[in-house]
Short mmCIF file of C-alpha atoms in Angstrom, two decimals:
data_model
loop_
_atom_site.label_atom_id
_atom_site.label_comp_id
_atom_site.label_asym_id
_atom_site.label_seq_id
_atom_site.Cartn_x
_atom_site.Cartn_y
_atom_site.Cartn_z
CA UNK A 41 3.31 -21.03 4.81
CA UNK A 42 2.57 -24.51 6.13
CA UNK A 43 3.35 -27.40 3.82
CA UNK A 44 0.02 -28.90 2.74
CA UNK A 45 -0.78 -32.41 3.86
CA UNK A 46 -1.72 -33.06 0.26
CA UNK A 47 -1.32 -31.00 -2.89
CA UNK A 48 -2.62 -31.86 -6.34
CA UNK A 49 -0.87 -29.68 -8.90
CA UNK A 50 -1.98 -28.98 -12.47
CA UNK A 51 -3.96 -32.21 -12.76
CA UNK A 52 -5.16 -33.03 -16.28
CA UNK A 53 -7.48 -35.85 -17.28
CA UNK A 54 -9.03 -36.53 -20.66
CA UNK A 55 -11.44 -39.21 -21.83
CA UNK A 56 -11.14 -39.38 -25.59
CA UNK A 57 -11.92 -35.89 -26.83
CA UNK A 58 -13.52 -34.82 -23.55
CA UNK A 59 -11.36 -32.87 -21.12
CA UNK A 60 -12.58 -33.81 -17.63
CA UNK A 61 -9.89 -31.92 -15.69
CA UNK A 62 -7.96 -28.96 -17.06
CA UNK A 63 -4.97 -27.79 -14.99
CA UNK A 64 -6.65 -28.38 -11.63
CA UNK A 65 -4.75 -27.58 -8.42
CA UNK A 66 -6.11 -28.15 -4.90
CA UNK A 67 -4.58 -28.33 -1.41
CA UNK A 68 -5.54 -29.82 1.94
CA UNK A 69 -3.84 -29.20 5.30
CA UNK A 70 -3.77 -31.26 8.47
CA UNK A 71 -6.82 -30.73 10.65
CA UNK A 72 -8.74 -29.15 7.77
CA UNK A 73 -11.98 -30.01 5.98
CA UNK A 74 -12.17 -28.84 2.37
CA UNK A 75 -15.55 -29.00 0.66
CA UNK A 76 -15.46 -29.83 -3.05
CA UNK A 77 -18.46 -28.31 -4.79
CA UNK A 78 -19.88 -28.14 -8.28
CA UNK A 79 -22.67 -29.45 -10.48
CA UNK A 80 -22.56 -32.98 -11.88
CA UNK A 81 -19.86 -32.98 -14.56
CA UNK A 82 -17.86 -30.21 -12.89
CA UNK A 83 -14.90 -32.56 -12.43
CA UNK A 84 -14.89 -33.09 -8.67
CA UNK A 85 -15.62 -36.84 -8.87
CA UNK A 86 -12.89 -37.35 -11.48
CA UNK A 87 -10.43 -35.43 -9.31
CA UNK A 88 -11.24 -37.56 -6.27
CA UNK A 89 -11.05 -40.79 -8.28
CA UNK A 90 -7.51 -39.80 -9.28
CA UNK A 91 -6.61 -39.21 -5.64
CA UNK A 92 -8.20 -42.51 -4.58
CA UNK A 93 -6.45 -44.46 -7.34
CA UNK A 94 -9.49 -45.33 -9.43
CA UNK A 95 -8.16 -43.22 -12.33
CA UNK A 96 -4.62 -42.25 -13.28
CA UNK A 97 -4.00 -38.61 -14.18
CA UNK A 98 -2.77 -37.77 -17.67
CA UNK A 99 -0.69 -34.90 -16.32
CA UNK A 100 0.22 -33.04 -13.15
CA UNK A 101 1.55 -34.30 -9.83
CA UNK A 102 0.44 -35.24 -6.33
CA UNK A 103 2.48 -34.35 -3.25
CA UNK A 104 1.99 -35.56 0.32
CA UNK A 105 3.79 -33.52 2.99
CA UNK A 106 5.65 -31.83 0.13
CA UNK A 107 6.97 -35.08 -1.39
CA UNK A 108 5.83 -36.33 -4.81
CA UNK A 109 3.95 -39.64 -4.76
CA UNK A 110 2.67 -41.96 -7.46
CA UNK A 111 -0.93 -43.13 -7.24
CA UNK A 112 -1.96 -45.61 -9.91
CA UNK A 113 -4.32 -47.84 -7.93
CA UNK A 114 -6.43 -47.91 -4.75
CA UNK A 115 -3.61 -49.90 -3.16
CA UNK A 116 -1.20 -47.02 -3.87
CA UNK A 117 -3.70 -44.60 -2.30
CA UNK A 118 -4.06 -46.68 0.86
CA UNK A 119 -0.28 -47.07 1.10
CA UNK A 120 -0.09 -43.27 1.18
CA UNK A 121 -2.70 -42.98 3.94
CA UNK A 122 -5.64 -42.08 1.68
CA UNK A 123 -9.00 -43.72 2.34
CA UNK A 124 -12.32 -43.10 0.62
CA UNK A 125 -15.68 -43.41 2.38
CA UNK A 126 -18.30 -43.69 -0.31
CA UNK A 127 -21.94 -42.74 0.11
CA UNK A 128 -22.88 -46.44 0.00
CA UNK A 129 -20.35 -47.07 2.85
CA UNK A 130 -19.57 -50.59 1.49
CA UNK A 131 -20.64 -52.26 4.72
CA UNK A 132 -21.79 -55.88 4.99
CA UNK A 133 -25.19 -55.57 6.66
CA UNK A 134 -25.24 -59.14 7.98
CA UNK A 135 -21.94 -58.70 9.83
CA UNK A 136 -21.21 -56.82 13.04
CA UNK A 137 -19.05 -53.73 13.49
CA UNK A 138 -15.93 -55.76 14.29
CA UNK A 139 -16.20 -57.88 11.15
CA UNK A 140 -16.83 -54.78 9.03
CA UNK A 141 -13.84 -52.87 10.37
CA UNK A 142 -11.53 -55.82 9.60
CA UNK A 143 -13.28 -57.12 6.47
CA UNK A 144 -10.54 -58.48 4.19
CA UNK A 145 -7.82 -57.48 6.68
CA UNK A 146 -8.59 -59.79 9.60
CA UNK A 147 -6.20 -60.38 12.50
CA UNK A 148 -5.23 -64.05 12.82
CA UNK A 149 -3.48 -66.03 15.52
CA UNK A 150 -0.14 -67.82 14.92
CA UNK A 151 -2.24 -70.90 14.22
CA UNK A 152 -4.13 -69.11 11.45
CA UNK A 153 -7.41 -68.69 13.31
CA UNK A 154 -9.34 -65.42 13.57
CA UNK A 155 -8.27 -63.44 16.62
CA UNK A 156 -11.75 -62.25 17.59
CA UNK A 157 -10.67 -60.79 20.93
CA UNK A 158 -7.95 -58.63 19.38
CA UNK A 159 -10.29 -57.37 16.64
CA UNK A 160 -13.08 -56.58 19.11
CA UNK A 161 -10.67 -54.68 21.37
CA UNK A 162 -9.26 -52.71 18.43
CA UNK A 163 -12.74 -51.83 17.15
CA UNK A 164 -13.88 -50.63 20.58
CA UNK A 165 -10.67 -48.64 20.94
CA UNK A 166 -10.97 -46.79 17.62
CA UNK A 167 -14.66 -46.03 18.20
CA UNK A 168 -13.73 -44.67 21.62
CA UNK A 169 -11.08 -42.43 20.01
CA UNK A 170 -13.77 -41.13 17.67
CA UNK A 171 -15.97 -40.53 20.74
CA UNK A 172 -18.76 -42.74 19.40
CA UNK A 173 -20.48 -43.37 22.72
CA UNK A 174 -24.01 -44.44 21.76
CA UNK A 175 -23.11 -47.73 20.09
CA UNK A 176 -24.47 -50.34 22.49
CA UNK A 177 -22.55 -53.30 21.09
CA UNK A 178 -19.83 -53.75 18.50
CA UNK A 179 -21.28 -57.23 17.99
CA UNK A 180 -24.69 -56.08 16.74
CA UNK A 181 -25.29 -56.51 12.98
CA UNK A 182 -24.70 -53.18 11.26
CA UNK A 183 -28.14 -53.56 9.64
CA UNK A 184 -29.58 -52.75 13.08
CA UNK A 185 -27.58 -49.51 13.45
CA UNK A 186 -28.65 -45.98 12.64
CA UNK A 187 -27.27 -44.13 9.63
CA UNK A 188 -24.94 -42.07 11.81
CA UNK A 189 -23.61 -45.18 13.55
CA UNK A 190 -23.03 -46.90 10.21
CA UNK A 191 -21.10 -43.86 8.97
CA UNK A 192 -19.00 -44.02 12.16
CA UNK A 193 -18.16 -47.69 11.49
CA UNK A 194 -16.97 -46.84 7.97
CA UNK A 195 -14.83 -44.00 9.37
CA UNK A 196 -13.45 -46.26 12.12
CA UNK A 197 -12.35 -48.78 9.49
CA UNK A 198 -10.35 -46.08 7.69
CA UNK A 199 -8.82 -44.66 10.86
CA UNK A 200 -7.74 -48.03 12.25
CA UNK A 201 -5.66 -48.64 9.15
CA UNK A 202 -3.74 -45.38 9.59
CA UNK A 203 -5.55 -43.09 7.17
CA UNK A 204 -4.32 -39.50 7.26
CA UNK A 205 -6.42 -38.24 4.36
CA UNK A 206 -10.13 -39.03 4.16
CA UNK A 207 -12.34 -38.54 1.12
CA UNK A 208 -15.97 -38.44 2.28
CA UNK A 209 -18.71 -38.67 -0.34
CA UNK A 210 -22.03 -37.20 0.84
CA UNK A 211 -21.47 -38.27 4.49
CA UNK A 212 -24.78 -36.82 5.72
CA UNK A 213 -27.01 -37.87 2.83
CA UNK A 214 -30.37 -39.27 4.00
CA UNK A 215 -29.48 -38.69 7.68
CA UNK A 216 -31.79 -36.99 10.16
CA UNK A 217 -30.68 -34.00 12.27
CA UNK A 218 -29.52 -36.11 15.21
CA UNK A 219 -27.52 -38.50 13.02
CA UNK A 220 -26.03 -35.60 11.06
CA UNK A 221 -24.90 -34.06 14.35
CA UNK A 222 -23.26 -37.38 15.28
CA UNK A 223 -21.30 -37.45 12.03
CA UNK A 224 -20.35 -33.77 12.49
CA UNK A 225 -18.97 -34.58 15.95
CA UNK A 226 -16.89 -37.42 14.53
CA UNK A 227 -15.50 -35.13 11.81
CA UNK A 228 -14.58 -32.53 14.44
CA UNK A 229 -12.74 -35.23 16.39
CA UNK A 230 -10.85 -36.29 13.24
CA UNK A 231 -9.78 -32.67 12.73
CA UNK A 232 -8.49 -32.51 16.31
CA UNK A 233 -6.45 -35.63 15.58
CA UNK A 234 -4.85 -33.88 12.59
CA UNK A 235 -6.47 -35.68 9.70
CA UNK A 236 -7.30 -33.88 6.47
CA UNK A 237 -10.72 -34.39 4.91
CA UNK A 238 -12.04 -33.78 1.42
CA UNK A 239 -15.81 -33.50 1.66
CA UNK A 240 -18.03 -33.93 -1.39
CA UNK A 241 -21.64 -32.84 -0.91
CA UNK A 242 -24.49 -31.24 -2.81
CA UNK A 243 -25.98 -29.92 0.43
CA UNK A 244 -24.63 -26.42 0.97
CA UNK A 245 -25.97 -26.32 4.53
CA UNK A 246 -23.95 -29.41 5.48
CA UNK A 247 -20.84 -28.07 3.74
CA UNK A 248 -21.05 -24.74 5.54
CA UNK A 249 -21.46 -26.57 8.85
CA UNK A 250 -18.50 -28.92 8.31
CA UNK A 251 -15.95 -27.35 5.94
CA UNK A 252 -13.22 -24.84 6.78
CA UNK A 253 -12.56 -24.05 3.14
CA UNK A 254 -14.45 -24.46 -0.13
CA UNK A 255 -13.13 -25.34 -3.57
CA UNK A 256 -15.64 -24.79 -6.36
CA UNK A 257 -15.31 -26.49 -9.76
CA UNK A 258 -17.04 -25.97 -13.08
CA UNK A 259 -16.26 -27.43 -16.49
CA UNK A 260 -13.21 -29.32 -15.24
CA UNK A 261 -11.53 -26.27 -13.71
CA UNK A 262 -11.29 -24.70 -10.25
CA UNK A 263 -13.27 -21.47 -10.36
CA UNK A 264 -13.04 -20.49 -6.71
CA UNK A 265 -11.22 -21.33 -3.48
CA UNK A 266 -12.25 -19.51 -0.31
CA UNK A 267 -12.58 -19.84 3.44
CA UNK A 268 -16.12 -20.73 4.43
CA UNK A 269 -16.30 -17.86 6.89
CA UNK A 270 -15.62 -15.34 4.12
CA UNK A 271 -18.57 -16.19 1.85
CA UNK A 272 -22.30 -16.80 2.00
CA UNK A 273 -24.23 -19.71 0.59
CA UNK A 274 -25.54 -17.37 -2.11
CA UNK A 275 -21.95 -16.45 -3.06
CA UNK A 276 -21.04 -20.11 -3.43
CA UNK A 277 -24.20 -20.94 -5.37
CA UNK A 278 -23.38 -18.12 -7.77
CA UNK A 279 -19.88 -19.54 -8.27
CA UNK A 280 -21.30 -22.99 -8.98
CA UNK A 281 -23.73 -21.60 -11.56
CA UNK A 282 -21.63 -18.90 -13.26
CA UNK A 283 -18.13 -20.26 -12.80
CA UNK A 284 -16.90 -16.91 -11.49
CA UNK A 285 -15.75 -15.92 -7.98
CA UNK A 286 -17.88 -13.38 -6.10
CA UNK A 287 -17.20 -9.71 -6.88
#
């Protein structure tokens, strides 16, 4: 058995008298995409917020490459190679791709000035590694880019700063077929590079296209974990609704 890139064991989280997560365990391996599925309130967002450092678990443990880690803040998550790409992308529309990749983490010269040449080279390099070939200029405002290109910029920002685990929230929401294909190609490239990806989506079609494995949650518990190739969309929908694995 391969050691998982990340393992969340017996995670418990409670808000007052409401149990949001009850003994939840999930794994993610290198080069794997795991889709997290479930209705609103199933617990998947709470689980991911614990992994990203927005919440602290009340119980359980998190292991990376088999070693226990402590994640109490987003800074702890980033220090452990975990980056979250939210649906809103958190991009500054008035800035170009270079400024967005390095926003808040700019490269400066020994004299304290912005090293624009180094940042532009690094941005072009990481986009090339992701095989984003249709971006005409890294100096164009991101407001002028397509949805797929904007998603690629957000991914490039995470990858440049050594992320090994990506949490992607609805990466194809509101994208057309061509842009969705672009994002799918980038995700395939990330898998080839050995990253692990947790994918949150309400679109079963997208999940079946992108995920290797599916983890279904209901009522704060994991009710099913299966390889995508072994189930149908109807099987997964039944799990989401009933909270029971397929017969």
